[in-house]
Tab-separated table of C-alpha atoms in Angstrom:
chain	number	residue	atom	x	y	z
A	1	UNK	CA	0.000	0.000	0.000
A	2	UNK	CA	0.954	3.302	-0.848
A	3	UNK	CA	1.792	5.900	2.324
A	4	UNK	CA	0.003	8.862	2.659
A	5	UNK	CA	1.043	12.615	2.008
A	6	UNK	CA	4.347	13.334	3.795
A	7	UNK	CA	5.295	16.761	4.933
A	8	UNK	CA	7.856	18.212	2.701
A	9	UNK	CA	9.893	21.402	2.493
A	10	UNK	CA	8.697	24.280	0.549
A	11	UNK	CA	9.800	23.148	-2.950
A	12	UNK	CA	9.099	26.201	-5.420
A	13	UNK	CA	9.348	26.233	-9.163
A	14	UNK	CA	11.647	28.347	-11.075
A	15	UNK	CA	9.893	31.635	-10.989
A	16	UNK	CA	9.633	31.304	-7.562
A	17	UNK	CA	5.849	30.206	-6.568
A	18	UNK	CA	5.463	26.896	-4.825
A	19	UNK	CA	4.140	23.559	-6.565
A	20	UNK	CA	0.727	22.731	-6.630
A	21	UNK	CA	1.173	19.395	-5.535
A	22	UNK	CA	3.408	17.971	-2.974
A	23	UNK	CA	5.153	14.190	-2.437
A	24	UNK	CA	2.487	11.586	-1.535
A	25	UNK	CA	-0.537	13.180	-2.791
A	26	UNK	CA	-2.916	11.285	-5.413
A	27	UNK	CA	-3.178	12.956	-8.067
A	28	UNK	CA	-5.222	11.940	-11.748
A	29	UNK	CA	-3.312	11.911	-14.979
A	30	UNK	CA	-6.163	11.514	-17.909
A	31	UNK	CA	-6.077	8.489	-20.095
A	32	UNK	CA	-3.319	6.756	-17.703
A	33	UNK	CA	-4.881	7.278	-14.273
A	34	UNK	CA	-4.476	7.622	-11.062
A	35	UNK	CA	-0.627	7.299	-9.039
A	36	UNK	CA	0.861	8.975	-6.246
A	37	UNK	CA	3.651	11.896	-6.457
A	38	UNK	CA	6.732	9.721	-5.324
A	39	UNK	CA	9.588	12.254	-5.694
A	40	UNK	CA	10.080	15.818	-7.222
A	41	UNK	CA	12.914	15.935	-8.999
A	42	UNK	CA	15.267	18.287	-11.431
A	43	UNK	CA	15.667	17.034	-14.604
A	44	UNK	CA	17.250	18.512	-17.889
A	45	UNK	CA	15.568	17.160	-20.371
A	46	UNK	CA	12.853	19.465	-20.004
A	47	UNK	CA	14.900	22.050	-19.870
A	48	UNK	CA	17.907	23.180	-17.571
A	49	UNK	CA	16.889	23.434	-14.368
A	50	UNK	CA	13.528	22.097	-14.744
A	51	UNK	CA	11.565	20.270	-12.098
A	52	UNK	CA	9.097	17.147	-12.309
A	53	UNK	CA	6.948	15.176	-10.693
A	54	UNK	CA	7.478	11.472	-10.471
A	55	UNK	CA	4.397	9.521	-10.325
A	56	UNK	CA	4.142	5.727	-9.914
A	57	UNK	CA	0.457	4.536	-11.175
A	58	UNK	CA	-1.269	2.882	-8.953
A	59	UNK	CA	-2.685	0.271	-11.044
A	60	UNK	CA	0.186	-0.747	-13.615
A	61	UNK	CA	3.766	-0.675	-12.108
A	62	UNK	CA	4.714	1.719	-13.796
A	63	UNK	CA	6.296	5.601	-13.313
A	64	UNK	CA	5.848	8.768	-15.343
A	65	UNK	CA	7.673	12.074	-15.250
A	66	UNK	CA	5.740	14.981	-15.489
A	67	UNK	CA	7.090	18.885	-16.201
A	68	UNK	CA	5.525	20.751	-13.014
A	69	UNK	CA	5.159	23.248	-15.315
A	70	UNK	CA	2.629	21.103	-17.560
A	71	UNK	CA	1.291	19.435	-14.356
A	72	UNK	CA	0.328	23.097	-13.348
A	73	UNK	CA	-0.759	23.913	-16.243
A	74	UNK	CA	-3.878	21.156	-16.123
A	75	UNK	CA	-1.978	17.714	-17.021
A	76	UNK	CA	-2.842	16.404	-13.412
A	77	UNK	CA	-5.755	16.940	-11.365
A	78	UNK	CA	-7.103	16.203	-8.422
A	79	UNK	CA	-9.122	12.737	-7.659
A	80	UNK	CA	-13.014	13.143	-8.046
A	81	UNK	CA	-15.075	14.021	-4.317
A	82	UNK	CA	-17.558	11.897	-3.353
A	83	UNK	CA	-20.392	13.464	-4.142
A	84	UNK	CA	-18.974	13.345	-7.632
A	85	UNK	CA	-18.490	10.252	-7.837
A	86	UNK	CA	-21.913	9.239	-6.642
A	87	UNK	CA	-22.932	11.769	-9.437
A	88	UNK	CA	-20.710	9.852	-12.262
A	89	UNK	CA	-22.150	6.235	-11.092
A	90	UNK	CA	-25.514	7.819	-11.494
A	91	UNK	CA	-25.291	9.374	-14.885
A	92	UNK	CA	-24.138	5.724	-16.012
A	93	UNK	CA	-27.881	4.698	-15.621
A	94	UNK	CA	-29.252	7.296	-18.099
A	95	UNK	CA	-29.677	6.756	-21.866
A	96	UNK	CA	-26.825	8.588	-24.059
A	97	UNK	CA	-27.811	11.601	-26.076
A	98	UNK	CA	-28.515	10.930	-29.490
A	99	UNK	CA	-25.157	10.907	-31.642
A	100	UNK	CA	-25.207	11.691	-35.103
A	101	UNK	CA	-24.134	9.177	-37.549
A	102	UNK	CA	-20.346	9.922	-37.790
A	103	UNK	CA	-17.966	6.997	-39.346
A	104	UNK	CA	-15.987	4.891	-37.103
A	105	UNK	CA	-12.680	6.372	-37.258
A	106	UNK	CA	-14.137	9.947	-36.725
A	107	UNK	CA	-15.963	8.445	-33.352
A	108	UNK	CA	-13.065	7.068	-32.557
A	109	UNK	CA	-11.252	9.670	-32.270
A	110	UNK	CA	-13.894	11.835	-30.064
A	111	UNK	CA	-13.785	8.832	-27.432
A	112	UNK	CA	-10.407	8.537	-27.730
A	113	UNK	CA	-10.063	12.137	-27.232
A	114	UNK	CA	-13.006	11.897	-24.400
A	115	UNK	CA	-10.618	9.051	-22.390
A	116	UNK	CA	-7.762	11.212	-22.459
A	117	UNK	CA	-9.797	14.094	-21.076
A	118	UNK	CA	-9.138	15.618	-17.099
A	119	UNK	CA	-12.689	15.019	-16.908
A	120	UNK	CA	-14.273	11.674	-15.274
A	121	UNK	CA	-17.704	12.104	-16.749
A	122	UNK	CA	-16.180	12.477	-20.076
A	123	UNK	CA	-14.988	8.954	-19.825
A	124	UNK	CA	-17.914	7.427	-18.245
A	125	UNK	CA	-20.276	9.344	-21.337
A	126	UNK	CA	-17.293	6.676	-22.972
A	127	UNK	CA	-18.181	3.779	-21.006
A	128	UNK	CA	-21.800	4.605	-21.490
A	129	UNK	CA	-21.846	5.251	-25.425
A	130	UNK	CA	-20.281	1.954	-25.976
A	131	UNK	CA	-22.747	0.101	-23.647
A	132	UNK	CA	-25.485	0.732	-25.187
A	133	UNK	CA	-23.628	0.406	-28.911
A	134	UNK	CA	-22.898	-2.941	-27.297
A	135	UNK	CA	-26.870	-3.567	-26.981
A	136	UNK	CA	-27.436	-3.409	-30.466
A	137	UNK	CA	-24.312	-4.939	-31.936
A	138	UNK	CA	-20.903	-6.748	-31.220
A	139	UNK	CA	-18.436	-4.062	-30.514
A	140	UNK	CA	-15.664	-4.488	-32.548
A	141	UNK	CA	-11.616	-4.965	-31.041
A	142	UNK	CA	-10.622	-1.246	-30.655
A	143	UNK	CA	-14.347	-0.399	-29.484
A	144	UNK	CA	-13.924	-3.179	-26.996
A	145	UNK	CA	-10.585	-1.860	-26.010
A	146	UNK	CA	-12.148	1.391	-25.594
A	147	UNK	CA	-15.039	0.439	-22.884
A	148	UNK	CA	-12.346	-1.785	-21.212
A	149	UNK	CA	-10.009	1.078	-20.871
A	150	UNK	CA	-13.114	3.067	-19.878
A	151	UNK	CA	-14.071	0.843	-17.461
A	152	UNK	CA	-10.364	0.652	-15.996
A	153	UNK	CA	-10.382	4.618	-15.440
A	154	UNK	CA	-13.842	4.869	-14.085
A	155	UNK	CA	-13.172	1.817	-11.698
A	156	UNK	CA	-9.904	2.884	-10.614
A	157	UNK	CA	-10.600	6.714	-9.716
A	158	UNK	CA	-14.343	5.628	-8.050
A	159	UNK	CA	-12.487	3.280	-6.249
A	160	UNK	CA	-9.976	5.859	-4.192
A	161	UNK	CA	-12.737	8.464	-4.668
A	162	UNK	CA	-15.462	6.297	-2.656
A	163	UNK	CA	-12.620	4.553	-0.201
A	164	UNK	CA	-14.044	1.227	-1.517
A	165	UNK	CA	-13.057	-1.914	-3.309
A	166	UNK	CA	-12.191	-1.690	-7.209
A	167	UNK	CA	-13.973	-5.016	-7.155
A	168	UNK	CA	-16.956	-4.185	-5.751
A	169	UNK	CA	-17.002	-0.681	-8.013
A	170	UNK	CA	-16.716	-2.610	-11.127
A	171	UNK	CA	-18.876	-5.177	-10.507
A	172	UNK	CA	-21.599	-2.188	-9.292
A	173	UNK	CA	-20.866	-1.144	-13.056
A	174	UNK	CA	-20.798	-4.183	-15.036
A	175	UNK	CA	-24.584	-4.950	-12.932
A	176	UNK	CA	-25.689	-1.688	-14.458
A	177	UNK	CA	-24.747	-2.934	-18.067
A	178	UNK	CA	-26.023	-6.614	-17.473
């Protein structure tokens, strides 16, 4: 298990203002999730003197380096309140809107788009839209991929959001789709 939020010195970015977010916090990074800040670092490559944020994701072992700059800038956001994500689980019972007919490869890239959004009800409008394109035919491999990766990111935030089992969350999902 990850630890929580330690207590760390004032670490300030190059113009002087202090970071946003600080080592331990959980923190969302659209279309890869949610991880914990495990180190802020200097690094180079994104310029000299440049700081980052280290994140490991919480559910593939795996770590990212993020600009603080960029993270500041929007790339990382904060993990959804409650009452949000009571709100989100709700609006996955509700029909879609009515899409237009667009080709595949044009949808495709508004979901994919959607999934990569800082917004959680963007990607359960994802989850939902393929659901119910799933009632009325066989989704196809990257449409599948697409609701599973939904599915993954809805689960995963609701999860830490609600301080409840990703089981349990995505088996309350997969009951509303059954």
């Amino acid at each position: 298990m990850l630890e929580k939020p330690k207590t760390i010195e004032s670490v300030k970015t190059k113009n002087g203002q202090a970071l946003k977010w600080s080592i331990g916090e959980r923190v969302v990074y659209p279309s890869q999730g949610v991880g914990e800040i495990v180190a802020i670092e200097s690094n180079d490559l994104f310029g000299p003197g440049a700081q980052v944020y280290v994140l490991e994701l919480i559910q593939q072992p795996r770590r990212v380096t993020i600009a603080t700059e960029k993270a500041e800038k929007g790339a990382l956001r904060q993990v959804v309140s409650p009452e949000e994500a009571n709100t989100i689980i709700a609006s996955l019972k509700e029909a879609p809107p009515a899409s237009k007919a667009v080709p595949w490869t044009k949808r495709q890239r508004i979901l994919n788009d959607k999934l990569a959004s800082s917004c959680l009800q963007d990607v359960a409008d994802v989850v939902r839209e393929l659901y119910h394109l799933k009632s009325v035919k066989d989704l196809s491999f990257s449409q599948r991929r697409l609701f599973d990766t939904g599915i993954g990111l809805l689960v995963q935030e609701l999860s830490i959001s609600l301080k409840r089992p990703a089981s349990d969350i995505e088996a309350e999902i997969r009951a509303m789709f059954a």
